[in-house]
Amino acid sequence: MPMQHVDGKNEGKIVLYALSTCGWCRKTRMLLEDLNLEYDYIYVDLLEGDEKNEIIEQVKKWNSQLSFPTIVINDEKTIVGFDEEGIKGLPG
Amino acid sequence: MNKLPISDFVVSDGEVNQYYIKLKKQVESSGYHLNPDVEFTKSLLKSIILNDKRYGYESCPCRLAGNDKAEDLDIICPCYYRDPDLDDYGTCYCGLYISSEIFNGKKKLKPIPERRPSPEDREKLKMESTTGILSSSSIPVWRCKVCGYLCARDEPPEICPICTAEKERFEQFN
Ligand code: SF4
């Protein structure tokens, strides 16, 4: 799976589903990086074919509206949208 | 099918600047405002141009395009959700269009919830709309008391796109 890894402090498993074209997704990445958190991200709009469908199904499991950014924390919690407070309060 | 892989399309700064100048003029003359954070706004416009190259329509930068214009008519920019979101939150979903209040710095721009129905709900709505006709009485019609402009939508526009009269100067017509 073409997840991109960003190094930083490990505060649990953080997976960001994003669009490469979206302003709020960009702000989300900038904030994660300002907070120096370790995370993985994937730009769903850059995928094609089966790979894309597979990731879409994954996102829908966490966020049925299929909106971006969607952050999944430790495979159990979701933050939908650029929720500054939520992201700043990430585990740790 | 796209000939290029989706990630290979590019947009030059020149294209973005030209688009920005044209859109800004058009938007301001019809009573809307673009986000004054020019860098943020230009990055959204760049994405809109990019989406047009990718899919053949100017799909919303903050939503996943389905690469099917008929399915995405609601999210071609400006989307069907812009004006209701401007009414309720003072910004469109992407933060490209904002209300006067936010434009004048009286309110801060914040991200807002997604109004577009989920893929499942869109399927359901499609089925409903093939069985019933849009009930005209469910949508109010507004009349600009200055120039007579009529529009059918939940609320009048912030500014009349024809004569620039303010929202308060509309009356309900139906
Ligand atoms: S949310 Fe804003 S940028 Fe996105 S399509 Fe609607 S009007 Fe355009």
CSV table of N, CA, C and O in Angstrom, one decimal, chain B residues 85-147:
chain,number,residue,atom,x,y,z
B,85,ASP,N,-23.9,27.0,2.8
B,85,ASP,CA,-22.8,27.0,3.8
B,85,ASP,C,-22.4,28.5,4.1
B,85,ASP,O,-22.1,28.8,5.2
B,86,LEU,N,-22.5,29.3,3.1
B,86,LEU,CA,-22.2,30.8,3.3
B,86,LEU,C,-23.3,31.3,4.3
B,86,LEU,O,-23.0,32.0,5.3
B,87,ASP,N,-24.5,30.9,4.1
B,87,ASP,CA,-25.6,31.3,5.0
B,87,ASP,C,-25.4,30.8,6.4
B,87,ASP,O,-25.5,31.6,7.4
B,88,ASP,N,-25.0,29.6,6.6
B,88,ASP,CA,-24.9,28.9,7.9
B,88,ASP,C,-23.6,29.2,8.6
B,88,ASP,O,-23.5,29.2,9.8
B,89,TYR,N,-22.5,29.2,7.8
B,89,TYR,CA,-21.2,29.3,8.5
B,89,TYR,C,-20.3,30.4,8.0
B,89,TYR,O,-19.2,30.6,8.5
B,90,GLY,N,-20.7,31.1,7.0
B,90,GLY,CA,-19.9,32.2,6.5
B,90,GLY,C,-18.8,31.8,5.6
B,90,GLY,O,-17.9,32.6,5.3
B,91,THR,N,-18.7,30.5,5.2
B,91,THR,CA,-17.7,30.1,4.3
B,91,THR,C,-18.2,28.9,3.5
B,91,THR,O,-19.1,28.1,4.0
B,92,CYS,N,-17.6,28.6,2.3
B,92,CYS,CA,-17.9,27.4,1.6
B,92,CYS,C,-17.0,26.3,2.3
B,92,CYS,O,-16.1,26.6,3.0
B,93,TYR,N,-17.2,25.1,1.9
B,93,TYR,CA,-16.5,24.0,2.5
B,93,TYR,C,-15.0,24.1,2.4
B,93,TYR,O,-14.3,23.8,3.4
B,94,CYS,N,-14.5,24.5,1.3
B,94,CYS,CA,-13.1,24.6,1.1
B,94,CYS,C,-12.5,25.9,1.7
B,94,CYS,O,-11.2,26.0,1.8
B,95,GLY,N,-13.3,26.9,2.0
B,95,GLY,CA,-12.8,28.2,2.4
B,95,GLY,C,-12.3,29.1,1.3
B,95,GLY,O,-11.5,30.0,1.5
B,96,LEU,N,-12.9,28.8,0.1
B,96,LEU,CA,-12.5,29.6,-1.1
B,96,LEU,C,-13.5,30.9,-1.1
B,96,LEU,O,-13.0,32.0,-1.3
B,97,TYR,N,-14.7,30.6,-0.9
B,97,TYR,CA,-15.7,31.7,-0.8
B,97,TYR,C,-16.0,32.0,0.6
B,97,TYR,O,-16.3,31.0,1.4
B,98,ILE,N,-16.1,33.3,1.0
B,98,ILE,CA,-16.4,33.6,2.4
B,98,ILE,C,-17.4,34.8,2.4
B,98,ILE,O,-17.5,35.5,1.5
B,99,SER,N,-18.1,34.9,3.6
B,99,SER,CA,-19.1,35.9,3.8
B,99,SER,C,-18.4,37.3,4.0
B,99,SER,O,-17.2,37.3,4.3
B,100,SER,N,-19.2,38.4,3.9
B,100,SER,CA,-18.6,39.7,4.2
B,100,SER,C,-18.1,39.8,5.6
B,100,SER,O,-17.0,40.4,5.8
B,101,GLU,N,-18.8,39.1,6.5
B,101,GLU,CA,-18.4,39.2,7.9
B,101,GLU,C,-17.0,38.6,8.1
B,101,GLU,O,-16.1,39.2,8.8
B,102,ILE,N,-16.7,37.5,7.5
B,102,ILE,CA,-15.4,36.9,7.6
B,102,ILE,C,-14.4,37.8,6.8
B,102,ILE,O,-13.2,38.0,7.2
B,103,PHE,N,-14.8,38.2,5.6
B,103,PHE,CA,-14.0,39.0,4.7
B,103,PHE,C,-13.5,40.3,5.5
B,103,PHE,O,-12.4,40.7,5.4
B,104,ASN,N,-14.4,40.9,6.2
B,104,ASN,CA,-14.1,42.1,7.0
B,104,ASN,C,-13.4,41.9,8.3
B,104,ASN,O,-13.2,42.8,9.1
B,105,GLY,N,-13.1,40.6,8.6
B,105,GLY,CA,-12.4,40.3,9.8
B,105,GLY,C,-13.2,40.3,11.0
B,105,GLY,O,-12.7,40.3,12.2
B,106,LYS,N,-14.6,40.3,10.9
B,106,LYS,CA,-15.4,40.3,12.1
B,106,LYS,C,-15.6,38.9,12.7
B,106,LYS,O,-16.0,38.8,13.8
B,107,LYS,N,-15.4,38.0,11.8
B,107,LYS,CA,-15.5,36.6,12.3
B,107,LYS,C,-14.3,35.8,11.7
B,107,LYS,O,-13.7,36.2,10.7
B,108,LYS,N,-13.8,34.8,12.4
B,108,LYS,CA,-12.7,34.0,12.0
B,108,LYS,C,-13.1,32.8,11.1
B,108,LYS,O,-14.2,32.2,11.4
B,109,LEU,N,-12.3,32.6,10.1
B,109,LEU,CA,-12.6,31.4,9.2
B,109,LEU,C,-12.3,30.1,9.9
B,109,LEU,O,-11.2,29.9,10.4
B,110,LYS,N,-13.3,29.2,10.0
B,110,LYS,CA,-13.0,27.9,10.6
B,110,LYS,C,-13.5,26.8,9.7
B,110,LYS,O,-14.4,27.1,8.9
B,111,PRO,N,-12.9,25.6,9.7
B,111,PRO,CA,-13.4,24.6,8.9
B,111,PRO,C,-14.9,24.2,9.3
B,111,PRO,O,-15.2,24.4,10.5
B,112,ILE,N,-15.6,23.8,8.4
B,112,ILE,CA,-17.1,23.5,8.6
B,112,ILE,C,-17.4,22.0,8.2
B,112,ILE,O,-16.6,21.4,7.5
B,113,PRO,N,-18.5,21.5,8.7
B,113,PRO,CA,-18.8,20.1,8.4
B,113,PRO,C,-19.2,20.0,6.9
B,113,PRO,O,-19.6,20.9,6.3
B,114,GLU,N,-19.1,18.8,6.4
B,114,GLU,CA,-19.4,18.5,5.0
B,114,GLU,C,-20.9,18.4,4.9
B,114,GLU,O,-21.6,17.6,5.6
B,115,ARG,N,-21.5,19.1,3.9
B,115,ARG,CA,-22.9,19.1,3.7
B,115,ARG,C,-23.3,18.1,2.6
B,115,ARG,O,-24.5,17.7,2.5
B,116,ARG,N,-22.4,17.8,1.7
B,116,ARG,CA,-22.7,16.8,0.7
B,116,ARG,C,-23.1,15.5,1.3
B,116,ARG,O,-22.4,15.0,2.2
B,117,PRO,N,-24.2,14.9,0.9
B,117,PRO,CA,-24.6,13.6,1.4
B,117,PRO,C,-23.5,12.5,1.2
B,117,PRO,O,-22.8,12.6,0.2
B,118,SER,N,-23.5,11.5,2.0
B,118,SER,CA,-22.6,10.4,1.8
B,118,SER,C,-22.9,9.7,0.5
B,118,SER,O,-24.0,9.8,0.0
B,119,PRO,N,-21.9,8.9,0.0
B,119,PRO,CA,-22.2,8.2,-1.2
B,119,PRO,C,-23.5,7.3,-1.1
B,119,PRO,O,-24.3,7.3,-2.1
B,120,GLU,N,-23.7,6.7,0.0
B,120,GLU,CA,-24.9,5.9,0.2
B,120,GLU,C,-26.2,6.8,0.1
B,120,GLU,O,-27.2,6.4,-0.6
B,121,ASP,N,-26.2,7.9,0.8
B,121,ASP,CA,-27.3,8.8,0.7
B,121,ASP,C,-27.6,9.4,-0.6
B,121,ASP,O,-28.7,9.6,-1.0
B,122,ARG,N,-26.5,9.6,-1.4
B,122,ARG,CA,-26.6,10.2,-2.7
B,122,ARG,C,-27.3,9.1,-3.6
B,122,ARG,O,-28.2,9.5,-4.4
B,123,GLU,N,-27.0,7.9,-3.4
B,123,GLU,CA,-27.7,6.8,-4.2
B,123,GLU,C,-29.2,6.9,-3.9
B,123,GLU,O,-30.1,6.8,-4.8
B,124,LYS,N,-29.5,7.0,-2.6
B,124,LYS,CA,-31.0,7.0,-2.2
B,124,LYS,C,-31.7,8.2,-2.7
B,124,LYS,O,-32.8,8.1,-3.2
B,125,LEU,N,-31.0,9.3,-2.7
B,125,LEU,CA,-31.6,10.6,-3.2
B,125,LEU,C,-31.9,10.4,-4.7
B,125,LEU,O,-32.9,10.9,-5.2
B,126,LYS,N,-31.0,9.8,-5.4
B,126,LYS,CA,-31.1,9.6,-6.8
B,126,LYS,C,-32.4,8.8,-7.1
B,126,LYS,O,-33.2,9.1,-8.0
B,127,MET,N,-32.6,7.7,-6.3
B,127,MET,CA,-33.8,6.9,-6.5
B,127,MET,C,-35.1,7.7,-6.3
B,127,MET,O,-36.0,7.7,-7.0
B,128,GLU,N,-35.0,8.5,-5.2
B,128,GLU,CA,-36.2,9.4,-4.9
B,128,GLU,C,-36.5,10.3,-6.0
B,128,GLU,O,-37.6,10.5,-6.4
B,129,SER,N,-35.5,11.0,-6.5
B,129,SER,CA,-35.7,12.0,-7.5
B,129,SER,C,-36.2,11.4,-8.8
B,129,SER,O,-36.8,12.2,-9.6
B,130,THR,N,-36.0,10.1,-9.1
B,130,THR,CA,-36.6,9.6,-10.3
B,130,THR,C,-38.1,9.2,-10.1
B,130,THR,O,-38.8,9.1,-11.1
B,131,THR,N,-38.5,9.1,-8.8
B,131,THR,CA,-39.9,8.7,-8.6
B,131,THR,C,-40.8,9.9,-8.3
B,131,THR,O,-42.0,9.9,-8.6
B,132,GLY,N,-40.2,11.0,-7.8
B,132,GLY,CA,-41.1,12.2,-7.5
B,132,GLY,C,-40.5,13.4,-8.3
B,132,GLY,O,-39.4,13.5,-8.7
B,133,ILE,N,-41.4,14.4,-8.5
B,133,ILE,CA,-40.9,15.6,-9.1
B,133,ILE,C,-40.6,16.6,-8.0
B,133,ILE,O,-41.2,16.6,-6.9
B,134,LEU,N,-39.6,17.4,-8.3
B,134,LEU,CA,-39.2,18.4,-7.3
B,134,LEU,C,-40.4,19.2,-6.9
B,134,LEU,O,-41.0,19.8,-7.8
B,135,SER,N,-40.7,19.3,-5.7
B,135,SER,CA,-41.9,20.0,-5.3
B,135,SER,C,-41.5,21.5,-5.2
B,135,SER,O,-40.7,21.9,-4.4
B,136,SER,N,-42.1,22.3,-6.1
B,136,SER,CA,-41.7,23.7,-6.2
B,136,SER,C,-42.1,24.5,-5.0
B,136,SER,O,-41.5,25.4,-4.6
B,137,SER,N,-43.1,24.0,-4.3
B,137,SER,CA,-43.6,24.8,-3.1
B,137,SER,C,-42.6,24.6,-1.9
B,137,SER,O,-42.7,25.3,-1.0
B,138,SER,N,-41.7,23.6,-2.0
B,138,SER,CA,-40.8,23.4,-0.9
B,138,SER,C,-39.6,24.4,-0.9
B,138,SER,O,-38.9,24.6,0.1
B,139,ILE,N,-39.4,25.1,-2.0
B,139,ILE,CA,-38.3,26.0,-2.1
B,139,ILE,C,-38.9,27.5,-2.1
B,139,ILE,O,-39.7,27.8,-3.0
B,140,PRO,N,-38.5,28.3,-1.2
B,140,PRO,CA,-39.0,29.7,-1.2
B,140,PRO,C,-38.4,30.5,-2.4
B,140,PRO,O,-37.3,30.2,-2.8
B,141,VAL,N,-39.2,31.4,-2.9
B,141,VAL,CA,-38.8,32.3,-4.0
B,141,VAL,C,-38.6,33.7,-3.3
B,141,VAL,O,-39.4,34.1,-2.6
B,142,TRP,N,-37.5,34.3,-3.6
B,142,TRP,CA,-37.2,35.6,-3.0
B,142,TRP,C,-37.1,36.7,-4.1
B,142,TRP,O,-36.6,36.4,-5.2
B,143,ARG,N,-37.6,37.9,-3.8
B,143,ARG,CA,-37.6,39.0,-4.8
B,143,ARG,C,-36.8,40.1,-4.2
B,143,ARG,O,-37.0,40.6,-3.1
B,144,CYS,N,-35.9,40.6,-5.0
B,144,CYS,CA,-35.2,41.8,-4.7
B,144,CYS,C,-36.1,43.0,-4.9
B,144,CYS,O,-36.6,43.2,-6.0
B,145,LYS,N,-36.3,43.8,-3.8
B,145,LYS,CA,-37.2,44.9,-3.9
B,145,LYS,C,-36.6,46.1,-4.6
B,145,LYS,O,-37.3,47.0,-5.0
B,146,VAL,N,-35.3,46.0,-4.9
B,146,VAL,CA,-34.7,47.1,-5.7
B,146,VAL,C,-34.9,46.9,-7.2
B,146,VAL,O,-35.4,47.7,-7.9
B,147,CYS,N,-34.5,45.7,-7.6
B,147,CYS,CA,-34.5,45.5,-9.1
B,147,CYS,C,-35.4,44.4,-9.6
B,147,CYS,O,-35.5,44.2,-10.8
